[in-house]
Structure formats: structure tokens, C-alpha cells
PDB file of C-alpha atoms in Angstrom:
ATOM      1  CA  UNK A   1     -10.427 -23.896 -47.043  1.00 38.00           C
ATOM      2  CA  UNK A   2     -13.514 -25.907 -47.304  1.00 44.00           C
ATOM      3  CA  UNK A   3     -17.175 -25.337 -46.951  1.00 44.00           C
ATOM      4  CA  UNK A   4     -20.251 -27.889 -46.748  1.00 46.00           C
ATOM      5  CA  UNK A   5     -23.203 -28.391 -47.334  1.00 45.00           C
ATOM      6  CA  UNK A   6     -25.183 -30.615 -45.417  1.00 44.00           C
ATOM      7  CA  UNK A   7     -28.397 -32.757 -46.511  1.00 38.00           C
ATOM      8  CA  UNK A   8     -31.283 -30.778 -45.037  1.00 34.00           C
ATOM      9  CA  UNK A   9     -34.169 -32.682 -43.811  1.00 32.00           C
ATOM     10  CA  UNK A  10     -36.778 -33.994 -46.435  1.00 33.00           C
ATOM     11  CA  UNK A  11     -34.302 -31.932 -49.006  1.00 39.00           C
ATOM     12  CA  UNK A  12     -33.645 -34.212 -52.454  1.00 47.00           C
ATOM     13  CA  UNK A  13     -30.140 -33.792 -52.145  1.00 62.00           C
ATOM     14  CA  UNK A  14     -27.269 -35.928 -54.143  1.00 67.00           C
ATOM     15  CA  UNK A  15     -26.003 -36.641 -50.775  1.00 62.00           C
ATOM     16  CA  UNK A  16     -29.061 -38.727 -49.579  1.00 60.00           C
ATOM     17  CA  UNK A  17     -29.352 -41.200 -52.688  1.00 63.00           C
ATOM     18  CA  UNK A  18     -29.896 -44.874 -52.068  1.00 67.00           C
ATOM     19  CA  UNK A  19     -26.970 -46.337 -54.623  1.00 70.00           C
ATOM     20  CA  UNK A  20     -28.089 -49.359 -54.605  1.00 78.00           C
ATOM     21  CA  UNK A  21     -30.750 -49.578 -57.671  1.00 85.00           C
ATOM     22  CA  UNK A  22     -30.093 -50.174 -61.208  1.00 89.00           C
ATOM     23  CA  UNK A  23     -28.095 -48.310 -63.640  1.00 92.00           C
ATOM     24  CA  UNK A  24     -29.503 -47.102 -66.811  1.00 94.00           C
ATOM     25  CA  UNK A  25     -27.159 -45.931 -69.464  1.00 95.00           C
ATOM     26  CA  UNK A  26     -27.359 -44.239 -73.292  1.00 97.00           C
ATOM     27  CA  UNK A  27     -24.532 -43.034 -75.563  1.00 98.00           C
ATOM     28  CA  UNK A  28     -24.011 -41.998 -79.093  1.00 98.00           C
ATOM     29  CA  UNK A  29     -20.833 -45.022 -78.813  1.00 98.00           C
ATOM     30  CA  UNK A  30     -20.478 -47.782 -76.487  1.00 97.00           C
ATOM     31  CA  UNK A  31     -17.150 -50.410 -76.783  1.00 96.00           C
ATOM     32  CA  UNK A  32     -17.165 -53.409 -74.439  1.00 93.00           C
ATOM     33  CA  UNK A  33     -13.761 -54.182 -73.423  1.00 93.00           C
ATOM     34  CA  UNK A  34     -14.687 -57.635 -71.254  1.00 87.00           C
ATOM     35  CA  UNK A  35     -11.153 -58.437 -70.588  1.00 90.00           C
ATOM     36  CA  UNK A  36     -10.509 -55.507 -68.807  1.00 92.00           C
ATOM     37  CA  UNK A  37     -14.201 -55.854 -67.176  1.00 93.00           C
ATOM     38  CA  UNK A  38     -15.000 -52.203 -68.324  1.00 94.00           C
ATOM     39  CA  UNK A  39     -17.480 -50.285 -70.700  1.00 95.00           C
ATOM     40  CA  UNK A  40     -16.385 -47.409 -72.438  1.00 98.00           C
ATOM     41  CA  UNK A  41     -19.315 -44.789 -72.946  1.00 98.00           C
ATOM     42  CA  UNK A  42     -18.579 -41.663 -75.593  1.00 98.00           C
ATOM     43  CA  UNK A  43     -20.808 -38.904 -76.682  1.00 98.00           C
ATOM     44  CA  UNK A  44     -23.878 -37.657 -74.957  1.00 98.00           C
ATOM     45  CA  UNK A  45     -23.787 -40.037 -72.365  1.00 98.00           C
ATOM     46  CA  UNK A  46     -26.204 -39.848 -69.929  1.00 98.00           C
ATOM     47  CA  UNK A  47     -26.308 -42.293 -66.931  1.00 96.00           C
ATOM     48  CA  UNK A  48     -29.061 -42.930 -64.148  1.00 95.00           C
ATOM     49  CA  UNK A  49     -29.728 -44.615 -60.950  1.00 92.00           C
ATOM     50  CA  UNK A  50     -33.300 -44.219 -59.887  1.00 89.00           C
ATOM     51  CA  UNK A  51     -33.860 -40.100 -59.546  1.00 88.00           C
ATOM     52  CA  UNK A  52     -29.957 -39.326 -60.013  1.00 91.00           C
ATOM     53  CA  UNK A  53     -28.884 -38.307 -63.290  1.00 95.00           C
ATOM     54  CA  UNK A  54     -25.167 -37.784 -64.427  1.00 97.00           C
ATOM     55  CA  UNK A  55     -24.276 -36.659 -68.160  1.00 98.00           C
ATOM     56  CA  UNK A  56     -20.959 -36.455 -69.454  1.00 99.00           C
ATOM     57  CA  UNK A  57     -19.129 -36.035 -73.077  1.00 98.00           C
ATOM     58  CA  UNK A  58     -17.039 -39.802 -71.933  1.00 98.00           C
ATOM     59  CA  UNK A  59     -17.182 -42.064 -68.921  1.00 98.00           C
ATOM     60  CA  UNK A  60     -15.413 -45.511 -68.277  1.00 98.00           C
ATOM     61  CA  UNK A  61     -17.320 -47.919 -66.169  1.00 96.00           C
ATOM     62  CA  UNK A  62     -15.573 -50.468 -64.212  1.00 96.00           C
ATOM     63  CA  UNK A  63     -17.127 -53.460 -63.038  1.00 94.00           C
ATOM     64  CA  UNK A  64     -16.827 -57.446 -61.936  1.00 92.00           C
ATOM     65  CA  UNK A  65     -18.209 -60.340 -62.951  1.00 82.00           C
ATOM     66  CA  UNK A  66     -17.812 -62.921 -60.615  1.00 74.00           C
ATOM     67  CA  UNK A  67     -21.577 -64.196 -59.499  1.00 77.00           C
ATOM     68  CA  UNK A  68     -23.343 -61.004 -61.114  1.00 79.00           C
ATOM     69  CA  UNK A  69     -22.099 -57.708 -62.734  1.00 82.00           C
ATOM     70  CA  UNK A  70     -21.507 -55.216 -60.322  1.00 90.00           C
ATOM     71  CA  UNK A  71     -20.318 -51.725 -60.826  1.00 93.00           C
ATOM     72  CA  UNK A  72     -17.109 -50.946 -59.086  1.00 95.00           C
ATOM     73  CA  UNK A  73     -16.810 -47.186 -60.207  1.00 97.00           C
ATOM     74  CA  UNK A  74     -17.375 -44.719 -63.189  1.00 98.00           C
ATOM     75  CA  UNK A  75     -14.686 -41.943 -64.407  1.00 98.00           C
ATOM     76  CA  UNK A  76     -16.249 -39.269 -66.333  1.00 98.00           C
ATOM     77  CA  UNK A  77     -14.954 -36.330 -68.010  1.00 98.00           C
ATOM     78  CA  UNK A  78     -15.690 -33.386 -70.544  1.00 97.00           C
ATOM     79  CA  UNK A  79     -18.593 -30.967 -68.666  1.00 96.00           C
ATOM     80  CA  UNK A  80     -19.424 -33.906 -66.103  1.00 98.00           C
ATOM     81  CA  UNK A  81     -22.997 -32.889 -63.936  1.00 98.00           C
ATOM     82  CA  UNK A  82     -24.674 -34.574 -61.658  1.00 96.00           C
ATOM     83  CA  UNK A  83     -27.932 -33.856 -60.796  1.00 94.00           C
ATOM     84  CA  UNK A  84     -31.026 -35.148 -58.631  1.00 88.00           C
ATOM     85  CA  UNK A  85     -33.762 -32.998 -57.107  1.00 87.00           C
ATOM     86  CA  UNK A  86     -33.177 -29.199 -56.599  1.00 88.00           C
ATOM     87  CA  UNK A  87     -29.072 -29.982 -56.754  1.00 90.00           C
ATOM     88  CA  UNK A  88     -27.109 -30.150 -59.094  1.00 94.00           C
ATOM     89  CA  UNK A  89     -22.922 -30.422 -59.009  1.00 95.00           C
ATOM     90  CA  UNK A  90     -20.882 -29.748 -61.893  1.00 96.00           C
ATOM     91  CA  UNK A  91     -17.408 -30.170 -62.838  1.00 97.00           C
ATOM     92  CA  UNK A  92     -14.523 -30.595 -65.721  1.00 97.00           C
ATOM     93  CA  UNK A  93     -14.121 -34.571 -64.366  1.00 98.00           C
ATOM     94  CA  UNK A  94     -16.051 -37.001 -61.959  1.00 98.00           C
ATOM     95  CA  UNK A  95     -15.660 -40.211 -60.318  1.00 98.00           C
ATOM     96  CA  UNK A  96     -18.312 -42.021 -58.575  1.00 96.00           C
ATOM     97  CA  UNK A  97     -16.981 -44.621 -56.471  1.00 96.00           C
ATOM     98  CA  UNK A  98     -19.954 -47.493 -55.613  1.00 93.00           C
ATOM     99  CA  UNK A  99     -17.745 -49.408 -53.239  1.00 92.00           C
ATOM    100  CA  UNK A 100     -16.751 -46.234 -50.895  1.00 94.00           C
ATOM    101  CA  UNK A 101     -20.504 -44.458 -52.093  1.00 92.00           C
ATOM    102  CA  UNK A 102     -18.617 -41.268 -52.867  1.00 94.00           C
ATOM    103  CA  UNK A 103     -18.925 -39.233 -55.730  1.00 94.00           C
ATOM    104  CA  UNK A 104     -16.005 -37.082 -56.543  1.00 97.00           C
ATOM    105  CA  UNK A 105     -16.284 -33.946 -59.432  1.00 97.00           C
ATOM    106  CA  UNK A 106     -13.022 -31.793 -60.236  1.00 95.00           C
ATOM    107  CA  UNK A 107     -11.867 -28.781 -62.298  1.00 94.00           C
ATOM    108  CA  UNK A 108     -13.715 -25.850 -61.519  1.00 92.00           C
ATOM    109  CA  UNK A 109     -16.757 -27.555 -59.539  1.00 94.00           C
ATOM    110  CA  UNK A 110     -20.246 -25.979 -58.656  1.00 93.00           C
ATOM    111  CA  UNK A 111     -22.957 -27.270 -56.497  1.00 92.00           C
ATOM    112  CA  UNK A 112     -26.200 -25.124 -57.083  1.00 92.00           C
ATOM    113  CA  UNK A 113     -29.004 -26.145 -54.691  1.00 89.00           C
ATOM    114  CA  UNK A 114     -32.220 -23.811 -55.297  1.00 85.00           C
ATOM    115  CA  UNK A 115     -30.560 -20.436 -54.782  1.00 86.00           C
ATOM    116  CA  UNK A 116     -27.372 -21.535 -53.330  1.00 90.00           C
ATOM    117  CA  UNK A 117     -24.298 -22.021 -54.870  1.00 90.00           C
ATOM    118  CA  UNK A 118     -21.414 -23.446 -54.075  1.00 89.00           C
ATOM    119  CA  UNK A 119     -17.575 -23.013 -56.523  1.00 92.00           C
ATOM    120  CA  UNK A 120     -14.366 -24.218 -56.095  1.00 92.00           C
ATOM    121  CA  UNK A 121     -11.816 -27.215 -56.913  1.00 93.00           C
ATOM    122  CA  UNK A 122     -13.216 -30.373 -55.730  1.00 94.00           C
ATOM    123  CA  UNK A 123     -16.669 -31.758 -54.588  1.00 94.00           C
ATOM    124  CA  UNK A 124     -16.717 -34.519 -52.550  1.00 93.00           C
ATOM    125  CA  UNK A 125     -20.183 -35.490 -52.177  1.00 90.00           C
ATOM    126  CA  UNK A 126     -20.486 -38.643 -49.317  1.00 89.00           C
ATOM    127  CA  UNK A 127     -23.450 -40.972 -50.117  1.00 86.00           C
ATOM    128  CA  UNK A 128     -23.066 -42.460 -46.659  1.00 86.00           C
ATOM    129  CA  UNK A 129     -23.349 -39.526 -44.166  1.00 86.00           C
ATOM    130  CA  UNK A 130     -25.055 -37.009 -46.823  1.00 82.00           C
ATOM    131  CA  UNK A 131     -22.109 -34.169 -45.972  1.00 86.00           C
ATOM    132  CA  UNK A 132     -21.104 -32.747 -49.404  1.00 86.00           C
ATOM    133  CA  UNK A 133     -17.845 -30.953 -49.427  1.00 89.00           C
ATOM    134  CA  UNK A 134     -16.460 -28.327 -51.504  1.00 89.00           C
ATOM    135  CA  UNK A 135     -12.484 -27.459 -51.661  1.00 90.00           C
ATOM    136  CA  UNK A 136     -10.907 -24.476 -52.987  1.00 87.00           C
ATOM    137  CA  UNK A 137      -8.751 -24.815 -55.900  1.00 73.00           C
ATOM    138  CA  UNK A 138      -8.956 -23.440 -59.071  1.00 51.00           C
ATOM    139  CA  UNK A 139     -12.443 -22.551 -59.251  1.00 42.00           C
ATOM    140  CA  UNK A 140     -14.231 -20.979 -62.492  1.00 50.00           C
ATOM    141  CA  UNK A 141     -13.877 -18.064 -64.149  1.00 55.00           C
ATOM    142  CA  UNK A 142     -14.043 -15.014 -61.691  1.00 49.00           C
ATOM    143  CA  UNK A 143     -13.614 -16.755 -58.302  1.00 48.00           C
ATOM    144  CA  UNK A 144     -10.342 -16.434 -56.279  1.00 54.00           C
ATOM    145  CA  UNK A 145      -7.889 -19.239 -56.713  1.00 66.00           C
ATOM    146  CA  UNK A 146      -7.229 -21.769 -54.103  1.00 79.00           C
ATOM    147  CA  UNK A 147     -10.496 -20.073 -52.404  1.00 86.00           C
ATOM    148  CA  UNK A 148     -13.946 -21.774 -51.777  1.00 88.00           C
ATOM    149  CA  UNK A 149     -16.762 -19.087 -53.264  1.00 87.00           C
ATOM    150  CA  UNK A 150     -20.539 -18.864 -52.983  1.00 86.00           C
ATOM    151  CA  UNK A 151     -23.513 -17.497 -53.003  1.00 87.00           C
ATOM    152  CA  UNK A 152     -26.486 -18.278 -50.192  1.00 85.00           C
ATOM    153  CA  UNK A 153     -29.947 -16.957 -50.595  1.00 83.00           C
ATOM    154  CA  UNK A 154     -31.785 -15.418 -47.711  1.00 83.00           C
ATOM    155  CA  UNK A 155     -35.593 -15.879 -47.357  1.00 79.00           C
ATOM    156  CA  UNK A 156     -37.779 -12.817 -47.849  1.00 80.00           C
ATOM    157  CA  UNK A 157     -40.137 -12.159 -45.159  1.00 72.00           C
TER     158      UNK A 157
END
């Protein structure tokens, strides 16, 4: 089963994020492997591009360097979140794929947005049509396996 959540008008969603600005990166370790054209980040890393913020215990950033470095894709793991605005998506491991604009977060996932919330298996969040899709799966602690779980808030009047 899967559920979605789709960018709501004027809403600063993950889904609705221009990928194409710069990448700003800190670690507590950072190795430079430039024959394999990646960067290895470890320990507190924290990652952003413009207003969206991902922090993760490891990520690997893969890139090419033909005319001018450009960022292919970046695998994170070890409590992976990704946040911008009122949303933010968590999982055990993420990928965020520049080329396809798709980022990807497994292992007992959760999107929160305001009062909503969102658990399961897999998040795929697509950059290019703003649809962010949760599948069931092993979801955390207290939700029912292979089962998409949530929680939506309803206005009081």
C-alpha cells in the first residue's frame, strides 16, 4: 500500500525545492577519493542546498568533473533527515539522486509536515512533480509491518 502526500499550494514542502543551487557541506571527517570522483563525509555531517537541509552520521557524494564539478548523487546513512520548511522526512538510509531529482529515505521512514505524519518503509520524495510517496514496509516501532501508518490533523473550528 502506498499513501501521498502532495505539495500544497504556497506550502514549503521538500517536494517543491529548486535543486539546482549550490551545495554547502560540514563534517567532523572529510576524505577525497578523486579517482573514484567521490567525497566521503563522516560524523555530524550536515549538507545544504539553499533552504533544504539533510544531516546524517555518513554520506558518499558522487560527482564528475568533466567541464565543472557536478554532483551526480549522495548516499547517506545512520539517522538520515531531511528537512526544509514545516517538513521534515526521516529515515535509517537516503539517497538523493540530482540527475533523476528524487530523493529516496529507507528503514523505518517518517514524513512529519506540521501535524501530519506520515510512517512506513520507503519515501520517495519527486523533486520534479512535488508528489512525495510513502510505502509500507517495515515501519518504526509500533506500526504494522508491510502497512503505510499516519496521523492527519483536523482543523479546529
Amino acid at each position: 500500500m502506498a499513501l501521498c502526500f502532495s505539495s500544497l499550494a504556497g506550502a514549503q514542502g521538500i517536494a517543491g525545492f529548486n535543486s539546482n543551487q549550490p551545495v554547502n557541506y560540514a563534517a567532523d571527517r572529510i576524505e577525497l577519493q578523486g579517482r573514484q570522483s567521490r567525497v566521503i563525509l563522516s560524523g555530524n555531517v550536515v549538507i545544504t542546498q539553499g533552504d533544504l537541509k539533510l544531516t546524517a552520521a555518513r554520506t558518499t557524494v558522487a560527482y564528475t568533473n568533466e567541464e565543472s564539478l557536478q554532483i551526480q548523487r549522495i548516499d547517506a546513512t545512520g539517522g538520515v533527515t531531511v528537512q526544509r520548511g514545516d517538513e521534515t522526512a526521516k529515515g535509517a538510509a537516503g539517497v538523493y539522486d540530482f540527475n533523476r531529482r528524487v530523493i529516496i529515505l529507507s528503514g523505518g521512514v517518517s514524513l512529519r509536515r506540521g501535524g501530519d505524519t506520515l510512517n512506513g518503509g520507503r519515501l520517495v520524495i519527486d523533486l520534479n512533480s512535488g508528489l512525495s510517496t510513502v510505502d509500507g514496509g517495515a515501519g518504526p516501532r509500533g506500526s504494522q509491518s508491510g502497512r503505510v501508518s499516519g496521523t492527519f490533523s483536523v482543523p479546529t473550528s
